[in-house]
Structure formats: C-alpha cells, structure tokens
Amino acid sequence: MNTLGFGLLGLLTQGPCSGYDLMLKMEPIWKAQHSQIYPLLAKMEQEGFVVHELQPQTEKPDKKIYTITDTGREALLAWLPEPPDERAGRDEMIIKAQSIWLIGPEAGRALFTNREAVYRDRIRYYQELLDKHHQGGVQPPSPSSPDFGSYILLKRYMGVFTWQMEWCRWVLSLLDEQAE
Amino acid sequence: MNTLGFGLLGLLTQGPCSGYDLMLKMEPIWKAQHSQIYPLLAKMEQEGFVVHELQPQTEKPDKKIYTITDTGREALLAWLPEPPDERAGRDEMIIKAQSIWLIGPEAGRALFTNREAVYRDRIRYYQELLDKHHQGGVQPPSPSSPDFGSYILLKRYMGVFTWQMEWCRWVLSLLDEQAE
DNA sequence: AGGTACATGTAATTGGTTACATGATTCC
DNA sequence: GGAATCATGTAACCAATTACATGTACCT
C-alpha cells in the first residue's frame, strides 16, 4: 500500500466513511482525485485492510461505506512510527522563480503579486478550517484526541503559507528597489 | 514539455551544460533522477529546444554538452509569465501527523524529534549554499542578475524549513505537556 | 440552459522512482 | 575490498492527473 492508502486508513480509524467523503476529508492535507481513491480502496479491500457495505440511496448512486479492519489497523500502527520519506516538494513557482531575471521586473512583479494573492487565499481557507475546529471547545485538542492531527496540520499549513506570502512580498520589495 | 524541462532550459540560459551537471544544479530546487533528465533532454532536442555536442573524454564516458536554442529561449520566455500551477505538496510526514494520536506520546515524540533533526540538517545545507552565494560579492544579487533566482529560492527554502522545524518543536512541547 | 454537488467507476497519459547496465578513478 | 564520483543510458513500475462515462437534484 502507498502513503495515500495509509492516509485513508487514518481517517477510517475515526469512523466508517464513503470513498467520496474520504476524498473530501483528505483534501486539505493530501489532495487526491476520486479516480485515484476509488481503485485504491478496492485494492485495499482485496488485501483485507478495509471492508465495505452498500448503503442504498434513492435518486442518488448507492454509497459504499468503508470500515477499517483489524488487519488495516495493525498495518497502520506498524507503519506510523517509521521515519517518513522526505518528499521532493514540487511547485511550478520554484522553476519560474529560478529564471525570473529573464522576464524583466514588470512581468516578475505580476508573477509574485499573483502568487501572493494565492497564498493569501490559502491562509484564509486554513484559518476558516481552524475556526471550525475551535467552534466546539475553545481548548486545543489534546494529543490523545483524534482531532489532534488535523489541528497541528492546520497550524503547519498556516505557517508555511504565511511564510511564503511574506517571501513573495520580500521579493516584490527587491523588484521595486530596482525600479527606483 | 513539462515543468522540469523548463527548469533545465532556465539553467541552460546561464551557459551550456552536460546532463549530469544539470542534474546536480537542479538538486536544491527540484530534485530529479538522471533517468528522468537524460530521456527528457533527448526529447527536448528532437523538438528543437536544445542541441548537444560531444565532448570526448579519456577514461570517462564522453560528455554531451547541451546548449539552448533560440526556439528554446522563446518557449521559456513565453512560459515564464503564465501564472504557475499550484501543486499539491506531498510529504509523508503529513499523513503520519494526521494519525499521530494513534501511536501514543513516546512514538509520537520519536517521530517529531527525528523530523526536527531532518529539518535542522536541511537548514544547514541551505545555509551553506547561501554562504557560497555571498562569497563573491557581499551584496545580494540584483533582480537582473542570473543569480537572483537561486538567491531568492534559497531564502525561501530557509524560511520554509525553519518554520517546519519550529513547528516540530511546538508539537513536541504539546506532547510533553500531556506527559506531565 | 448551465453550473455545482452527490456518487461511483474506467482508460489513457504523464510524471517520477527504482532497478538494471557499464566502466574507470579515487578515497577510506 | 567497498563506497563515492563521474557519465550515460534503458526498462519496469508506481503515483497522479486528465478525460471519458452515467445520472439525479438543486440553484441561478
């Protein structure tokens, strides 16, 4: 099984769920298309990590409600403590930034202004998710709560995107300096 | 052509280079294996974006020195100003963090202690690269200098990894709180 | 009339990693 | 003797995106 598979198992420890809902729940942390999730769930079922039962619906396609098995839980618990791979973070902006000197300050400014806005939107998005988290209890979830993972990840994304937004502004200030 | 291809073109605007050296130069910003780079360069040559000439070597395999063509430079300049795709940043640690509550505070602490060290190493690595940058001139490169891209990217990585290191420490502090 | 959400699936293609393959040189 | 660096390449596989496919309900 792959990393995405373990991500799905992690969500299923919090309760049975359809493939569609798993896709939505994965979105903030590890975006994957349904075309990747549905076949993976089927494969995971073949290998005994999950089982599903049909929930008939009228006027909508039937749902497949997946549940994690003991085998699945064991596999997840064995995988979790292993030191994670460090993955290459690939972002087109990196490649464009590398060659920014080629396109002149105006086009460069457009690129970074645009990016700054993208990061601003993402920060708003993650802030909203954090606010939802705080709706119930005002206290941050304890490390033994199932919500702890989402909580610390939201904080992580907030920080990463905030830094990148500031980085865009810093680059813009360098570009402006030259214009003077 | 794909994003990696444009990255290679960007490096080639700074001078002709072998596939092997391109791989090394790409490493800090967009890690790719030689098995991805060599066939891509061949394809890019077929499409007229680069040309190569053989540099015979004794006791070592001959080098293929690639040079960007006018077509290649035009394609790069047309691509650069387009707003970049926002790519999903996939890192196994994200999936593990999501399910951290399942493995208990000791194993969780091990995971984050390990990760903190990984980020610390990366910061040291990027700091060294930044120092090398500053060796020649003490002034940061101007936006019209070919080094400007590398310079701002190194700063970006420094910031991103610094934040993630601090995030690890913050999570560790939460885990410790519970232990008390 | 067109877009979004719900709900699932397959097929084609691209992107990326791992492994196989060769061969000299240098460092520990 | 074994690992690392230089230097290229192919083959097999896995991961991920895009497109094709179906069908209802609701909103504008």
Short mmCIF file of N, CA, C and O in Angstrom, two decimals, chain B residues 42-125:
data_model
loop_
_atom_site.label_atom_id
_atom_site.label_comp_id
_atom_site.label_asym_id
_atom_site.label_seq_id
_atom_site.Cartn_x
_atom_site.Cartn_y
_atom_site.Cartn_z
N ALA B 42 16.87 14.38 -24.46
CA ALA B 42 16.83 13.83 -25.81
C ALA B 42 15.55 14.26 -26.52
O ALA B 42 15.56 14.66 -27.69
N LYS B 43 14.44 14.22 -25.78
CA LYS B 43 13.15 14.61 -26.35
C LYS B 43 13.14 16.10 -26.68
O LYS B 43 12.64 16.53 -27.72
N MET B 44 13.73 16.89 -25.79
CA MET B 44 13.77 18.33 -26.00
C MET B 44 14.64 18.68 -27.21
O MET B 44 14.41 19.67 -27.89
N GLU B 45 15.64 17.84 -27.45
CA GLU B 45 16.49 18.08 -28.62
C GLU B 45 15.70 17.79 -29.90
O GLU B 45 15.76 18.56 -30.86
N GLN B 46 14.96 16.68 -29.87
CA GLN B 46 14.10 16.33 -31.02
C GLN B 46 13.15 17.47 -31.35
O GLN B 46 12.86 17.74 -32.52
N GLU B 47 12.65 18.13 -30.31
CA GLU B 47 11.68 19.21 -30.51
C GLU B 47 12.34 20.56 -30.78
O GLU B 47 11.66 21.57 -30.94
N GLY B 48 13.67 20.56 -30.76
CA GLY B 48 14.39 21.76 -31.18
C GLY B 48 14.66 22.80 -30.10
O GLY B 48 15.05 23.92 -30.41
N PHE B 49 14.46 22.44 -28.84
CA PHE B 49 14.68 23.42 -27.77
C PHE B 49 16.15 23.48 -27.33
O PHE B 49 16.59 24.46 -26.77
N VAL B 50 16.86 22.38 -27.54
CA VAL B 50 18.29 22.34 -27.20
C VAL B 50 19.04 21.58 -28.29
O VAL B 50 18.43 20.86 -29.10
N VAL B 51 20.36 21.77 -28.32
CA VAL B 51 21.22 20.94 -29.17
C VAL B 51 22.40 20.50 -28.30
O VAL B 51 22.69 21.12 -27.28
N HIS B 52 23.04 19.40 -28.71
CA HIS B 52 24.21 18.99 -27.93
C HIS B 52 25.40 18.74 -28.85
O HIS B 52 25.24 18.46 -30.05
N GLU B 53 26.58 18.88 -28.29
CA GLU B 53 27.77 18.39 -28.99
C GLU B 53 28.58 17.53 -28.03
O GLU B 53 28.56 17.74 -26.81
N LEU B 54 29.25 16.55 -28.61
CA LEU B 54 30.00 15.60 -27.81
C LEU B 54 31.34 16.20 -27.38
O LEU B 54 32.05 16.80 -28.19
N GLN B 55 31.65 16.01 -26.11
CA GLN B 55 32.97 16.40 -25.64
C GLN B 55 33.67 15.11 -25.21
O GLN B 55 33.36 14.55 -24.17
N PRO B 56 34.59 14.64 -26.07
CA PRO B 56 35.24 13.35 -25.76
C PRO B 56 36.09 13.48 -24.51
O PRO B 56 36.70 14.52 -24.26
N GLN B 57 36.09 12.43 -23.72
CA GLN B 57 36.93 12.39 -22.53
C GLN B 57 37.68 11.07 -22.51
O GLN B 57 37.16 10.04 -22.94
N THR B 58 38.88 11.09 -22.00
CA THR B 58 39.63 9.84 -21.85
C THR B 58 39.35 9.29 -20.47
O THR B 58 39.26 10.04 -19.50
N GLU B 59 39.17 7.99 -20.42
CA GLU B 59 38.98 7.28 -19.14
C GLU B 59 37.67 7.64 -18.45
O GLU B 59 37.47 7.29 -17.29
N LYS B 60 36.83 8.41 -19.10
CA LYS B 60 35.49 8.68 -18.60
C LYS B 60 34.56 8.67 -19.79
O LYS B 60 34.99 8.96 -20.91
N PRO B 61 33.27 8.39 -19.59
CA PRO B 61 32.35 8.44 -20.73
C PRO B 61 32.33 9.86 -21.31
O PRO B 61 32.52 10.83 -20.58
N ASP B 62 32.13 9.96 -22.63
CA ASP B 62 32.06 11.27 -23.26
C ASP B 62 30.90 12.08 -22.68
O ASP B 62 29.88 11.53 -22.30
N LYS B 63 31.10 13.38 -22.66
CA LYS B 63 30.04 14.27 -22.18
C LYS B 63 29.20 14.76 -23.34
O LYS B 63 29.71 14.99 -24.43
N LYS B 64 27.92 14.95 -23.08
CA LYS B 64 27.08 15.64 -24.04
C LYS B 64 26.83 17.04 -23.50
O LYS B 64 26.16 17.21 -22.49
N ILE B 65 27.36 18.01 -24.18
CA ILE B 65 27.19 19.39 -23.72
C ILE B 65 25.98 20.00 -24.43
O ILE B 65 25.99 20.15 -25.66
N TYR B 66 24.97 20.31 -23.65
CA TYR B 66 23.74 20.85 -24.22
C TYR B 66 23.75 22.38 -24.22
O TYR B 66 24.26 23.01 -23.29
N THR B 67 23.18 22.93 -25.29
CA THR B 67 23.06 24.39 -25.43
C THR B 67 21.61 24.70 -25.77
O THR B 67 20.98 23.98 -26.55
N ILE B 68 21.10 25.77 -25.19
CA ILE B 68 19.72 26.17 -25.50
C ILE B 68 19.68 26.84 -26.88
O ILE B 68 20.61 27.56 -27.26
N THR B 69 18.62 26.58 -27.63
CA THR B 69 18.46 27.21 -28.95
C THR B 69 17.57 28.45 -28.83
O THR B 69 17.00 28.71 -27.77
N ASP B 70 17.46 29.19 -29.91
CA ASP B 70 16.56 30.35 -29.91
C ASP B 70 15.12 29.91 -29.67
O ASP B 70 14.37 30.55 -28.93
N THR B 71 14.75 28.79 -30.30
CA THR B 71 13.41 28.23 -30.07
C THR B 71 13.20 27.96 -28.59
O THR B 71 12.15 28.28 -28.02
N GLY B 72 14.20 27.36 -27.97
CA GLY B 72 14.11 27.04 -26.55
C GLY B 72 13.95 28.30 -25.71
O GLY B 72 13.12 28.35 -24.79
N ARG B 73 14.74 29.31 -26.04
CA ARG B 73 14.69 30.56 -25.26
C ARG B 73 13.32 31.22 -25.42
O ARG B 73 12.73 31.69 -24.44
N GLU B 74 12.79 31.19 -26.64
CA GLU B 74 11.45 31.76 -26.88
C GLU B 74 10.38 31.02 -26.08
O GLU B 74 9.50 31.63 -25.48
N ALA B 75 10.46 29.69 -26.10
CA ALA B 75 9.47 28.88 -25.39
C ALA B 75 9.52 29.19 -23.90
O ALA B 75 8.48 29.36 -23.24
N LEU B 76 10.72 29.30 -23.35
CA LEU B 76 10.88 29.59 -21.93
C LEU B 76 10.29 30.96 -21.60
O LEU B 76 9.54 31.11 -20.62
N LEU B 77 10.60 31.95 -22.44
CA LEU B 77 10.13 33.31 -22.17
C LEU B 77 8.62 33.41 -22.30
O LEU B 77 7.98 34.26 -21.67
N ALA B 78 8.03 32.56 -23.13
CA ALA B 78 6.57 32.57 -23.26
C ALA B 78 5.91 31.89 -22.07
O ALA B 78 4.84 32.28 -21.62
N TRP B 79 6.60 30.90 -21.52
CA TRP B 79 6.02 30.11 -20.41
C TRP B 79 6.14 30.84 -19.08
O TRP B 79 5.22 30.77 -18.24
N LEU B 80 7.26 31.51 -18.88
CA LEU B 80 7.56 32.10 -17.57
C LEU B 80 6.45 32.99 -17.00
O LEU B 80 6.10 32.85 -15.83
N PRO B 81 5.88 33.92 -17.79
CA PRO B 81 4.90 34.84 -17.18
C PRO B 81 3.55 34.22 -16.88
O PRO B 81 2.75 34.83 -16.19
N GLU B 82 3.27 33.03 -17.36
CA GLU B 82 1.99 32.40 -17.05
C GLU B 82 1.90 32.06 -15.57
O GLU B 82 2.86 31.55 -15.00
N PRO B 83 0.75 32.32 -14.94
CA PRO B 83 0.62 32.01 -13.51
C PRO B 83 0.83 30.52 -13.29
O PRO B 83 0.21 29.70 -13.95
N PRO B 84 1.70 30.19 -12.37
CA PRO B 84 2.04 28.77 -12.17
C PRO B 84 0.91 27.97 -11.54
O PRO B 84 0.11 28.50 -10.79
N ASP B 85 0.88 26.71 -11.88
CA ASP B 85 0.04 25.73 -11.19
C ASP B 85 0.38 25.71 -9.72
O ASP B 85 1.55 25.80 -9.35
N GLU B 86 -0.65 25.53 -8.92
CA GLU B 86 -0.37 25.31 -7.52
C GLU B 86 -0.33 23.81 -7.31
O GLU B 86 -1.34 23.13 -7.46
N ARG B 87 0.83 23.30 -6.98
CA ARG B 87 0.97 21.87 -6.85
C ARG B 87 0.72 21.39 -5.43
O ARG B 87 1.03 22.09 -4.47
N ALA B 88 0.19 20.20 -5.36
CA ALA B 88 -0.03 19.58 -4.07
C ALA B 88 1.33 19.24 -3.46
O ALA B 88 2.12 18.54 -4.08
N GLY B 89 1.60 19.78 -2.29
CA GLY B 89 2.87 19.47 -1.63
C GLY B 89 2.72 18.20 -0.82
O GLY B 89 2.09 18.20 0.22
N ARG B 90 3.26 17.12 -1.34
CA ARG B 90 3.04 15.84 -0.69
C ARG B 90 4.25 15.41 0.12
O ARG B 90 5.34 15.31 -0.38
N ASP B 91 4.03 15.18 1.37
CA ASP B 91 5.09 14.83 2.30
C ASP B 91 4.51 13.78 3.24
O ASP B 91 3.48 14.01 3.87
N GLU B 92 5.16 12.63 3.29
CA GLU B 92 4.65 11.53 4.13
C GLU B 92 4.38 11.98 5.56
O GLU B 92 3.47 11.47 6.22
N MET B 93 5.17 12.91 6.04
CA MET B 93 5.03 13.34 7.43
C MET B 93 3.63 13.87 7.71
O MET B 93 3.12 13.71 8.81
N ILE B 94 3.03 14.45 6.68
CA ILE B 94 1.68 14.99 6.82
C ILE B 94 0.70 13.87 7.18
O ILE B 94 -0.14 14.02 8.07
N ILE B 95 0.83 12.75 6.49
CA ILE B 95 -0.07 11.63 6.73
C ILE B 95 0.18 11.03 8.12
O ILE B 95 -0.75 10.66 8.83
N LYS B 96 1.43 10.96 8.49
CA LYS B 96 1.75 10.41 9.81
C LYS B 96 1.25 11.33 10.91
O LYS B 96 0.71 10.87 11.93
N ALA B 97 1.42 12.64 10.71
CA ALA B 97 0.98 13.60 11.72
C ALA B 97 -0.54 13.51 11.93
O ALA B 97 -1.04 13.61 13.05
N GLN B 98 -1.25 13.29 10.82
CA GLN B 98 -2.71 13.21 10.88
C GLN B 98 -3.18 12.12 11.86
O GLN B 98 -4.18 12.28 12.55
N SER B 99 -2.43 11.03 11.93
CA SER B 99 -2.84 9.89 12.76
C SER B 99 -1.99 9.72 14.01
O SER B 99 -1.96 8.66 14.60
N ILE B 100 -1.32 10.78 14.39
CA ILE B 100 -0.35 10.70 15.49
C ILE B 100 -0.99 10.24 16.80
O ILE B 100 -0.36 9.54 17.60
N TRP B 101 -2.24 10.58 17.02
CA TRP B 101 -2.92 10.21 18.27
C TRP B 101 -2.98 8.70 18.47
O TRP B 101 -3.15 8.23 19.60
N LEU B 102 -2.83 7.96 17.38
CA LEU B 102 -2.97 6.51 17.47
C LEU B 102 -1.76 5.83 18.09
O LEU B 102 -1.86 4.71 18.57
N ILE B 103 -0.60 6.47 18.04
CA ILE B 103 0.62 5.75 18.42
C ILE B 103 1.16 6.12 19.79
O ILE B 103 2.17 5.59 20.21
N GLY B 104 0.49 7.01 20.49
CA GLY B 104 0.93 7.34 21.84
C GLY B 104 2.08 8.32 21.85
O GLY B 104 2.81 8.45 20.88
N PRO B 105 2.26 9.01 22.99
CA PRO B 105 3.21 10.13 23.06
C PRO B 105 4.67 9.74 22.84
O PRO B 105 5.41 10.52 22.25
N GLU B 106 5.09 8.54 23.26
CA GLU B 106 6.51 8.19 23.11
C GLU B 106 6.87 8.07 21.63
O GLU B 106 7.83 8.68 21.15
N ALA B 107 6.08 7.28 20.90
CA ALA B 107 6.35 7.10 19.47
C ALA B 107 6.17 8.41 18.72
O ALA B 107 6.93 8.73 17.80
N GLY B 108 5.19 9.20 19.13
CA GLY B 108 4.98 10.49 18.51
C GLY B 108 6.18 11.39 18.71
O GLY B 108 6.64 12.06 17.78
N ARG B 109 6.70 11.38 19.92
CA ARG B 109 7.87 12.21 20.20
C ARG B 109 9.05 11.78 19.34
O ARG B 109 9.80 12.62 18.82
N ALA B 110 9.22 10.46 19.18
CA ALA B 110 10.32 9.95 18.35
C ALA B 110 10.20 10.47 16.92
O ALA B 110 11.16 10.94 16.32
N LEU B 111 8.97 10.41 16.40
CA LEU B 111 8.73 10.84 15.02
C LEU B 111 9.09 12.32 14.85
O LEU B 111 9.77 12.70 13.88
N PHE B 112 8.66 13.13 15.78
CA PHE B 112 8.88 14.57 15.63
C PHE B 112 10.30 14.98 15.98
O PHE B 112 10.82 15.95 15.43
N THR B 113 10.93 14.24 16.88
CA THR B 113 12.33 14.52 17.19
C THR B 113 13.18 14.24 15.96
O THR B 113 14.03 15.04 15.55
N ASN B 114 12.90 13.11 15.34
CA ASN B 114 13.58 12.72 14.11
C ASN B 114 13.40 13.78 13.01
O ASN B 114 14.34 14.20 12.36
N ARG B 115 12.17 14.21 12.85
CA ARG B 115 11.86 15.19 11.81
C ARG B 115 12.53 16.53 12.07
O ARG B 115 13.02 17.20 11.16
N GLU B 116 12.55 16.90 13.32
CA GLU B 116 13.18 18.18 13.68
C GLU B 116 14.63 18.15 13.23
O GLU B 116 15.15 19.14 12.69
N ALA B 117 15.28 17.00 13.43
CA ALA B 117 16.69 16.86 13.04
C ALA B 117 16.83 16.93 11.52
O ALA B 117 17.77 17.53 11.00
N VAL B 118 15.90 16.31 10.80
CA VAL B 118 15.95 16.36 9.34
C VAL B 118 15.89 17.81 8.86
O VAL B 118 16.67 18.24 8.01
N TYR B 119 14.96 18.58 9.43
CA TYR B 119 14.83 19.98 9.02
C TYR B 119 16.07 20.77 9.41
O TYR B 119 16.52 21.65 8.67
N ARG B 120 16.63 20.45 10.58
CA ARG B 120 17.84 21.15 11.02
C ARG B 120 18.96 20.92 9.99
O ARG B 120 19.66 21.85 9.61
N ASP B 121 19.10 19.68 9.53
CA ASP B 121 20.11 19.38 8.51
C ASP B 121 19.87 20.15 7.22
O ASP B 121 20.80 20.65 6.60
N ARG B 122 18.61 20.18 6.80
CA ARG B 122 18.29 20.89 5.57
C ARG B 122 18.62 22.38 5.69
O ARG B 122 19.11 22.99 4.77
N ILE B 123 18.34 22.94 6.84
CA ILE B 123 18.63 24.36 7.05
C ILE B 123 20.13 24.59 6.95
O ILE B 123 20.58 25.54 6.31
N ARG B 124 20.88 23.68 7.55
CA ARG B 124 22.34 23.81 7.47
C ARG B 124 22.78 23.74 6.01
O ARG B 124 23.59 24.55 5.54
N TYR B 125 22.21 22.79 5.26
CA TYR B 125 22.53 22.63 3.84
C TYR B 125 22.25 23.91 3.06
O TYR B 125 23.10 24.41 2.32
#
